[in-house]
PDB file of C-alpha atoms in Angstrom:
ATOM      1  CA  UNK A 828     151.822  91.465 136.105  1.00  0.00           C
ATOM      2  CA  UNK A 829     154.073  89.324 138.252  1.00  0.00           C
ATOM      3  CA  UNK A 830     151.559  86.489 138.228  1.00  0.00           C
ATOM      4  CA  UNK A 831     151.041  86.765 134.449  1.00  0.00           C
ATOM      5  CA  UNK A 832     154.778  86.884 133.846  1.00  0.00           C
ATOM      6  CA  UNK A 833     155.254  83.840 136.037  1.00  0.00           C
ATOM      7  CA  UNK A 834     152.668  81.898 134.022  1.00  0.00           C
ATOM      8  CA  UNK A 835     154.235  82.939 130.711  1.00  0.00           C
ATOM      9  CA  UNK A 836     157.730  82.022 131.854  1.00  0.00           C
ATOM     10  CA  UNK A 837     156.426  78.643 132.991  1.00  0.00           C
ATOM     11  CA  UNK A 838     154.840  78.076 129.576  1.00  0.00           C
ATOM     12  CA  UNK A 839     158.042  78.972 127.760  1.00  0.00           C
ATOM     13  CA  UNK A 840     160.126  76.796 130.070  1.00  0.00           C
ATOM     14  CA  UNK A 841     157.829  73.870 129.356  1.00  0.00           C
ATOM     15  CA  UNK A 842     158.012  74.502 125.604  1.00  0.00           C
ATOM     16  CA  UNK A 843     161.802  74.817 125.667  1.00  0.00           C
ATOM     17  CA  UNK A 844     162.131  71.571 127.602  1.00  0.00           C
ATOM     18  CA  UNK A 845     159.886  69.831 125.080  1.00  0.00           C
ATOM     19  CA  UNK A 846     161.964  71.236 122.229  1.00  0.00           C
ATOM     20  CA  UNK A 847     165.209  69.949 123.726  1.00  0.00           C
ATOM     21  CA  UNK A 848     163.716  66.519 124.309  1.00  0.00           C
ATOM     22  CA  UNK A 849     162.248  66.460 120.800  1.00  0.00           C
ATOM     23  CA  UNK A 850     165.605  67.378 119.254  1.00  0.00           C
ATOM     24  CA  UNK A 851     167.336  64.558 121.115  1.00  0.00           C
ATOM     25  CA  UNK A 852     164.666  62.094 120.013  1.00  0.00           C
ATOM     26  CA  UNK A 853     164.884  63.261 116.405  1.00  0.00           C
ATOM     27  CA  UNK A 854     168.631  62.612 116.359  1.00  0.00           C
ATOM     28  CA  UNK A 855     168.135  59.143 117.830  1.00  0.00           C
ATOM     29  CA  UNK A 856     165.409  58.449 115.263  1.00  0.00           C
ATOM     30  CA  UNK A 857     167.621  59.496 112.346  1.00  0.00           C
ATOM     31  CA  UNK A 858     170.484  57.290 113.575  1.00  0.00           C
ATOM     32  CA  UNK A 859     168.187  54.289 114.009  1.00  0.00           C
ATOM     33  CA  UNK A 860     166.754  54.752 110.512  1.00  0.00           C
ATOM     34  CA  UNK A 861     170.145  55.074 108.843  1.00  0.00           C
ATOM     35  CA  UNK A 862     171.427  51.989 110.625  1.00  0.00           C
ATOM     36  CA  UNK A 863     168.309  50.149 109.486  1.00  0.00           C
ATOM     37  CA  UNK A 864     168.786  51.177 105.855  1.00  0.00           C
ATOM     38  CA  UNK A 865     172.378  49.912 105.887  1.00  0.00           C
ATOM     39  CA  UNK A 866     171.173  46.602 107.364  1.00  0.00           C
ATOM     40  CA  UNK A 867     168.493  46.319 104.649  1.00  0.00           C
ATOM     41  CA  UNK A 868     171.134  46.399 101.911  1.00  0.00           C
ATOM     42  CA  UNK A 869     173.264  43.927 103.847  1.00  0.00           C
ATOM     43  CA  UNK A 870     170.236  41.632 104.159  1.00  0.00           C
ATOM     44  CA  UNK A 871     170.666  41.585 107.948  1.00  0.00           C
ATOM     45  CA  UNK A 872     167.034  40.893 108.800  1.00  0.00           C
ATOM     46  CA  UNK A 873     167.476  40.661 112.571  1.00  0.00           C
ATOM     47  CA  UNK A 874     169.116  44.084 112.797  1.00  0.00           C
ATOM     48  CA  UNK A 875     166.486  45.556 110.468  1.00  0.00           C
ATOM     49  CA  UNK A 876     163.520  44.377 112.505  1.00  0.00           C
ATOM     50  CA  UNK A 877     165.113  45.338 115.833  1.00  0.00           C
ATOM     51  CA  UNK A 878     165.983  48.846 114.659  1.00  0.00           C
ATOM     52  CA  UNK A 879     162.607  49.403 113.012  1.00  0.00           C
ATOM     53  CA  UNK A 880     160.928  48.825 116.356  1.00  0.00           C
ATOM     54  CA  UNK A 881     163.397  51.167 118.067  1.00  0.00           C
ATOM     55  CA  UNK A 882     162.815  53.820 115.400  1.00  0.00           C
ATOM     56  CA  UNK A 883     159.039  53.554 115.776  1.00  0.00           C
ATOM     57  CA  UNK A 884     159.304  54.097 119.530  1.00  0.00           C
ATOM     58  CA  UNK A 885     161.463  57.201 118.992  1.00  0.00           C
ATOM     59  CA  UNK A 886     159.031  58.508 116.369  1.00  0.00           C
ATOM     60  CA  UNK A 887     156.000  58.120 118.614  1.00  0.00           C
ATOM     61  CA  UNK A 888     157.720  59.719 121.585  1.00  0.00           C
ATOM     62  CA  UNK A 889     158.912  62.624 119.436  1.00  0.00           C
ATOM     63  CA  UNK A 890     155.449  63.160 117.946  1.00  0.00           C
ATOM     64  CA  UNK A 891     153.845  63.036 121.376  1.00  0.00           C
ATOM     65  CA  UNK A 892     156.415  65.373 122.924  1.00  0.00           C
ATOM     66  CA  UNK A 893     156.118  68.070 120.253  1.00  0.00           C
ATOM     67  CA  UNK A 894     152.619  67.485 118.921  1.00  0.00           C
ATOM     68  CA  UNK A 895     151.058  70.196 121.081  1.00  0.00           C
ATOM     69  CA  UNK A 896     153.598  72.780 119.926  1.00  0.00           C
ATOM     70  CA  UNK A 897     152.917  73.233 116.186  1.00  0.00           C
ATOM     71  CA  UNK A 898     155.411  76.076 115.929  1.00  0.00           C
ATOM     72  CA  UNK A 899     158.126  73.514 116.755  1.00  0.00           C
ATOM     73  CA  UNK A 900     156.543  70.368 115.352  1.00  0.00           C
ATOM     74  CA  UNK A 901     156.263  71.676 111.794  1.00  0.00           C
ATOM     75  CA  UNK A 902     159.810  73.020 111.601  1.00  0.00           C
ATOM     76  CA  UNK A 903     163.332  71.725 111.214  1.00  0.00           C
ATOM     77  CA  UNK A 904     164.481  68.435 112.695  1.00  0.00           C
ATOM     78  CA  UNK A 905     161.028  66.943 113.255  1.00  0.00           C
ATOM     79  CA  UNK A 906     160.262  66.980 109.556  1.00  0.00           C
ATOM     80  CA  UNK A 907     163.724  65.660 108.702  1.00  0.00           C
ATOM     81  CA  UNK A 908     163.417  62.838 111.227  1.00  0.00           C
ATOM     82  CA  UNK A 909     159.982  61.882 109.908  1.00  0.00           C
ATOM     83  CA  UNK A 910     161.377  61.848 106.381  1.00  0.00           C
ATOM     84  CA  UNK A 911     164.180  59.514 107.429  1.00  0.00           C
ATOM     85  CA  UNK A 912     161.630  57.205 109.026  1.00  0.00           C
ATOM     86  CA  UNK A 913     159.317  57.271 106.005  1.00  0.00           C
ATOM     87  CA  UNK A 914     162.211  56.521 103.655  1.00  0.00           C
ATOM     88  CA  UNK A 915     163.278  53.646 105.873  1.00  0.00           C
ATOM     89  CA  UNK A 916     159.787  52.105 105.934  1.00  0.00           C
ATOM     90  CA  UNK A 917     159.310  52.559 102.185  1.00  0.00           C
ATOM     91  CA  UNK A 918     162.683  50.942 101.456  1.00  0.00           C
ATOM     92  CA  UNK A 919     161.919  48.079 103.845  1.00  0.00           C
ATOM     93  CA  UNK A 920     158.483  47.516 102.315  1.00  0.00           C
ATOM     94  CA  UNK A 921     159.797  47.435  98.745  1.00  0.00           C
ATOM     95  CA  UNK A 922     163.034  45.497  99.249  1.00  0.00           C
ATOM     96  CA  UNK A 923     162.324  43.221 102.213  1.00  0.00           C
ATOM     97  CA  UNK A 924     158.594  42.625 101.938  1.00  0.00           C
ATOM     98  CA  UNK A 925     158.398  42.867  98.118  1.00  0.00           C
ATOM     99  CA  UNK A 926     155.358  45.125  98.302  1.00  0.00           C
ATOM    100  CA  UNK A 927     154.048  47.103  95.361  1.00  0.00           C
ATOM    101  CA  UNK A 928     153.545  50.866  95.529  1.00  0.00           C
ATOM    102  CA  UNK A 929     149.832  50.271  96.056  1.00  0.00           C
ATOM    103  CA  UNK A 930     150.599  48.108  99.093  1.00  0.00           C
ATOM    104  CA  UNK A 931     152.838  50.647 100.865  1.00  0.00           C
ATOM    105  CA  UNK A 932     151.665  51.898 104.267  1.00  0.00           C
ATOM    106  CA  UNK A 933     149.864  55.245 104.156  1.00  0.00           C
ATOM    107  CA  UNK A 934     151.273  58.356 105.865  1.00  0.00           C
ATOM    108  CA  UNK A 935     148.716  57.852 108.628  1.00  0.00           C
ATOM    109  CA  UNK A 936     149.809  54.255 109.141  1.00  0.00           C
ATOM    110  CA  UNK A 937     153.442  55.384 109.285  1.00  0.00           C
ATOM    111  CA  UNK A 938     152.462  58.178 111.697  1.00  0.00           C
ATOM    112  CA  UNK A 939     154.221  60.837 109.585  1.00  0.00           C
ATOM    113  CA  UNK A 940     153.072  63.998 107.808  1.00  0.00           C
ATOM    114  CA  UNK A 941     152.060  63.939 104.133  1.00  0.00           C
ATOM    115  CA  UNK A 942     155.073  66.024 103.055  1.00  0.00           C
ATOM    116  CA  UNK A 943     157.510  63.669 104.741  1.00  0.00           C
ATOM    117  CA  UNK A 944     155.852  60.770 102.952  1.00  0.00           C
ATOM    118  CA  UNK A 945     155.924  62.314  99.481  1.00  0.00           C
ATOM    119  CA  UNK A 946     159.464  63.636  99.696  1.00  0.00           C
ATOM    120  CA  UNK A 947     160.723  60.310 100.875  1.00  0.00           C
ATOM    121  CA  UNK A 948     159.046  58.439  98.093  1.00  0.00           C
ATOM    122  CA  UNK A 949     161.457  60.438  95.955  1.00  0.00           C
ATOM    123  CA  UNK A 950     164.382  59.823  98.319  1.00  0.00           C
ATOM    124  CA  UNK A 951     163.667  56.087  98.285  1.00  0.00           C
ATOM    125  CA  UNK A 952     164.676  56.140  94.622  1.00  0.00           C
ATOM    126  CA  UNK A 953     168.297  56.434  95.727  1.00  0.00           C
ATOM    127  CA  UNK A 954     167.996  53.277  97.810  1.00  0.00           C
ATOM    128  CA  UNK A 955     166.322  51.448  94.936  1.00  0.00           C
ATOM    129  CA  UNK A 956     169.140  52.491  92.603  1.00  0.00           C
ATOM    130  CA  UNK A 957     171.679  51.166  95.089  1.00  0.00           C
ATOM    131  CA  UNK A 958     169.778  47.880  95.173  1.00  0.00           C
ATOM    132  CA  UNK A 959     169.736  47.691  91.366  1.00  0.00           C
ATOM    133  CA  UNK A 960     173.510  48.211  91.236  1.00  0.00           C
ATOM    134  CA  UNK A 961     173.933  45.409  93.787  1.00  0.00           C
ATOM    135  CA  UNK A 962     171.798  43.130  91.583  1.00  0.00           C
ATOM    136  CA  UNK A 963     173.923  43.983  88.545  1.00  0.00           C
ATOM    137  CA  UNK A 964     177.058  42.993  90.449  1.00  0.00           C
ATOM    138  CA  UNK A 965     175.328  39.735  91.378  1.00  0.00           C
ATOM    139  CA  UNK A 966     174.502  39.077  87.691  1.00  0.00           C
ATOM    140  CA  UNK A 967     170.777  39.466  88.366  1.00  0.00           C
ATOM    141  CA  UNK A 968     170.089  42.043  85.669  1.00  0.00           C
ATOM    142  CA  UNK A 969     166.524  40.879  85.031  1.00  0.00           C
ATOM    143  CA  UNK A 970     165.639  41.400  88.696  1.00  0.00           C
ATOM    144  CA  UNK A 971     166.989  44.945  88.454  1.00  0.00           C
ATOM    145  CA  UNK A 972     164.449  45.826  85.771  1.00  0.00           C
ATOM    146  CA  UNK A 973     161.656  45.239  88.281  1.00  0.00           C
ATOM    147  CA  UNK A 974     163.012  47.921  90.598  1.00  0.00           C
ATOM    148  CA  UNK A 975     163.656  50.345  87.763  1.00  0.00           C
ATOM    149  CA  UNK A 976     159.964  50.017  86.930  1.00  0.00           C
ATOM    150  CA  UNK A 977     159.108  50.865  90.541  1.00  0.00           C
ATOM    151  CA  UNK A 978     161.344  53.945  90.315  1.00  0.00           C
ATOM    152  CA  UNK A 979     159.558  55.012  87.124  1.00  0.00           C
ATOM    153  CA  UNK A 980     156.180  54.492  88.784  1.00  0.00           C
ATOM    154  CA  UNK A 981     157.220  56.623  91.762  1.00  0.00           C
ATOM    155  CA  UNK A 982     158.262  59.405  89.394  1.00  0.00           C
ATOM    156  CA  UNK A 983     154.953  59.188  87.525  1.00  0.00           C
ATOM    157  CA  UNK A 984     153.118  59.485  90.840  1.00  0.00           C
ATOM    158  CA  UNK A 985     155.119  62.432  92.144  1.00  0.00           C
ATOM    159  CA  UNK A 986     154.800  64.620  89.053  1.00  0.00           C
ATOM    160  CA  UNK A 987     151.069  64.760  89.762  1.00  0.00           C
ATOM    161  CA  UNK A 988     151.818  67.014  92.764  1.00  0.00           C
ATOM    162  CA  UNK A 989     152.561  70.149  90.763  1.00  0.00           C
ATOM    163  CA  UNK A 990     152.236  72.739  93.516  1.00  0.00           C
ATOM    164  CA  UNK A 991     154.443  75.613  94.689  1.00  0.00           C
ATOM    165  CA  UNK A 992     157.560  74.657  96.665  1.00  0.00           C
ATOM    166  CA  UNK A 993     156.292  76.541  99.711  1.00  0.00           C
ATOM    167  CA  UNK A 994     153.471  73.986  99.908  1.00  0.00           C
ATOM    168  CA  UNK A 995     155.374  70.833  98.970  1.00  0.00           C
ATOM    169  CA  UNK A 996     158.717  71.514 100.732  1.00  0.00           C
ATOM    170  CA  UNK A 997     160.756  71.385  97.498  1.00  0.00           C
ATOM    171  CA  UNK A 998     159.150  68.172  96.276  1.00  0.00           C
ATOM    172  CA  UNK A 999     159.750  69.293  92.693  1.00  0.00           C
ATOM    173  CA  UNK A1000     163.515  69.342  93.234  1.00  0.00           C
ATOM    174  CA  UNK A1001     163.456  65.877  94.785  1.00  0.00           C
ATOM    175  CA  UNK A1002     161.357  64.658  91.859  1.00  0.00           C
ATOM    176  CA  UNK A1003     163.870  66.067  89.374  1.00  0.00           C
ATOM    177  CA  UNK A1004     166.677  64.253  91.205  1.00  0.00           C
ATOM    178  CA  UNK A1005     164.669  61.033  91.020  1.00  0.00           C
ATOM    179  CA  UNK A1006     164.238  61.454  87.260  1.00  0.00           C
ATOM    180  CA  UNK A1007     168.011  61.799  86.899  1.00  0.00           C
ATOM    181  CA  UNK A1008     168.583  58.671  89.012  1.00  0.00           C
ATOM    182  CA  UNK A1009     166.070  56.757  86.919  1.00  0.00           C
ATOM    183  CA  UNK A1010     167.880  57.630  83.694  1.00  0.00           C
ATOM    184  CA  UNK A1011     171.277  56.687  85.135  1.00  0.00           C
ATOM    185  CA  UNK A1012     169.866  53.398  86.390  1.00  0.00           C
ATOM    186  CA  UNK A1013     168.260  52.675  83.018  1.00  0.00           C
ATOM    187  CA  UNK A1014     171.630  53.272  81.364  1.00  0.00           C
ATOM    188  CA  UNK A1015     173.406  50.983  83.830  1.00  0.00           C
ATOM    189  CA  UNK A1016     170.869  48.207  83.298  1.00  0.00           C
ATOM    190  CA  UNK A1017     170.976  48.559  79.522  1.00  0.00           C
ATOM    191  CA  UNK A1018     174.772  48.342  79.529  1.00  0.00           C
ATOM    192  CA  UNK A1019     174.730  45.331  81.856  1.00  0.00           C
ATOM    193  CA  UNK A1020     172.108  43.579  79.716  1.00  0.00           C
ATOM    194  CA  UNK A1021     174.157  44.137  76.556  1.00  0.00           C
ATOM    195  CA  UNK A1022     177.229  42.733  78.273  1.00  0.00           C
ATOM    196  CA  UNK A1023     175.232  39.705  79.425  1.00  0.00           C
ATOM    197  CA  UNK A1024     173.964  39.045  75.890  1.00  0.00           C
ATOM    198  CA  UNK A1025     177.452  39.444  74.445  1.00  0.00           C
ATOM    199  CA  UNK A1026     178.968  37.040  76.977  1.00  0.00           C
ATOM    200  CA  UNK A1027     176.198  34.534  76.290  1.00  0.00           C
ATOM    201  CA  UNK A1028     176.802  34.828  72.554  1.00  0.00           C
ATOM    202  CA  UNK A1029     180.542  34.275  73.008  1.00  0.00           C
ATOM    203  CA  UNK A1030     179.905  31.251  75.228  1.00  0.00           C
ATOM    204  CA  UNK A1031     177.547  29.739  72.649  1.00  0.00           C
ATOM    205  CA  UNK A1032     180.088  30.360  69.886  1.00  0.00           C
ATOM    206  CA  UNK A1033     182.817  28.603  71.848  1.00  0.00           C
ATOM    207  CA  UNK A1034     180.526  25.628  72.495  1.00  0.00           C
ATOM    208  CA  UNK A1035     179.724  25.346  68.774  1.00  0.00           C
ATOM    209  CA  UNK A1036     183.436  25.396  67.882  1.00  0.00           C
ATOM    210  CA  UNK A1037     184.129  22.619  70.356  1.00  0.00           C
ATOM    211  CA  UNK A1038     181.444  20.505  68.705  1.00  0.00           C
TER     212      UNK A1038
END
């Protein structure tokens, strides 16, 4: 028994060390992704590209470290970190590279699990809404309508995955949140468009009076 116990303890020590390393990498990955997302909205391309590469390195090291321990890999911070990465790549692809939904990288190309990919399609709606609000402030209402359409298309895609929450990791809840964001964004754009038309009408009226 001593020899068996020694082997088992060695296995658990190895697994625990991998878990600790994986947790540290997941935290670094999340920080890199959040910094990247902020830089995307600030249009800081150099920071975006630098951090994306850093995030990819953390992702690959985390996946490699924990990949042989499914009981750790498929739980907790690994999934969260992958979701942060997927959301970051989706936001970058849509806002920086002007890709369509059909042109987005696949989960396999992103090196993330399917659930992380789907849930972060929904989460990306929040970043798209933020971008639309920025466009409204910049008086680019027409450009905002393009991204609202993308948000609607994401929602239409996600409602096809009508499976129990235990399978989809609460995708339905994230989809419901996206629907709410879409409606708020539609309202904001409609209000901004009405204001734009009113201001244009007033400007035209003033020009006619001057004539």
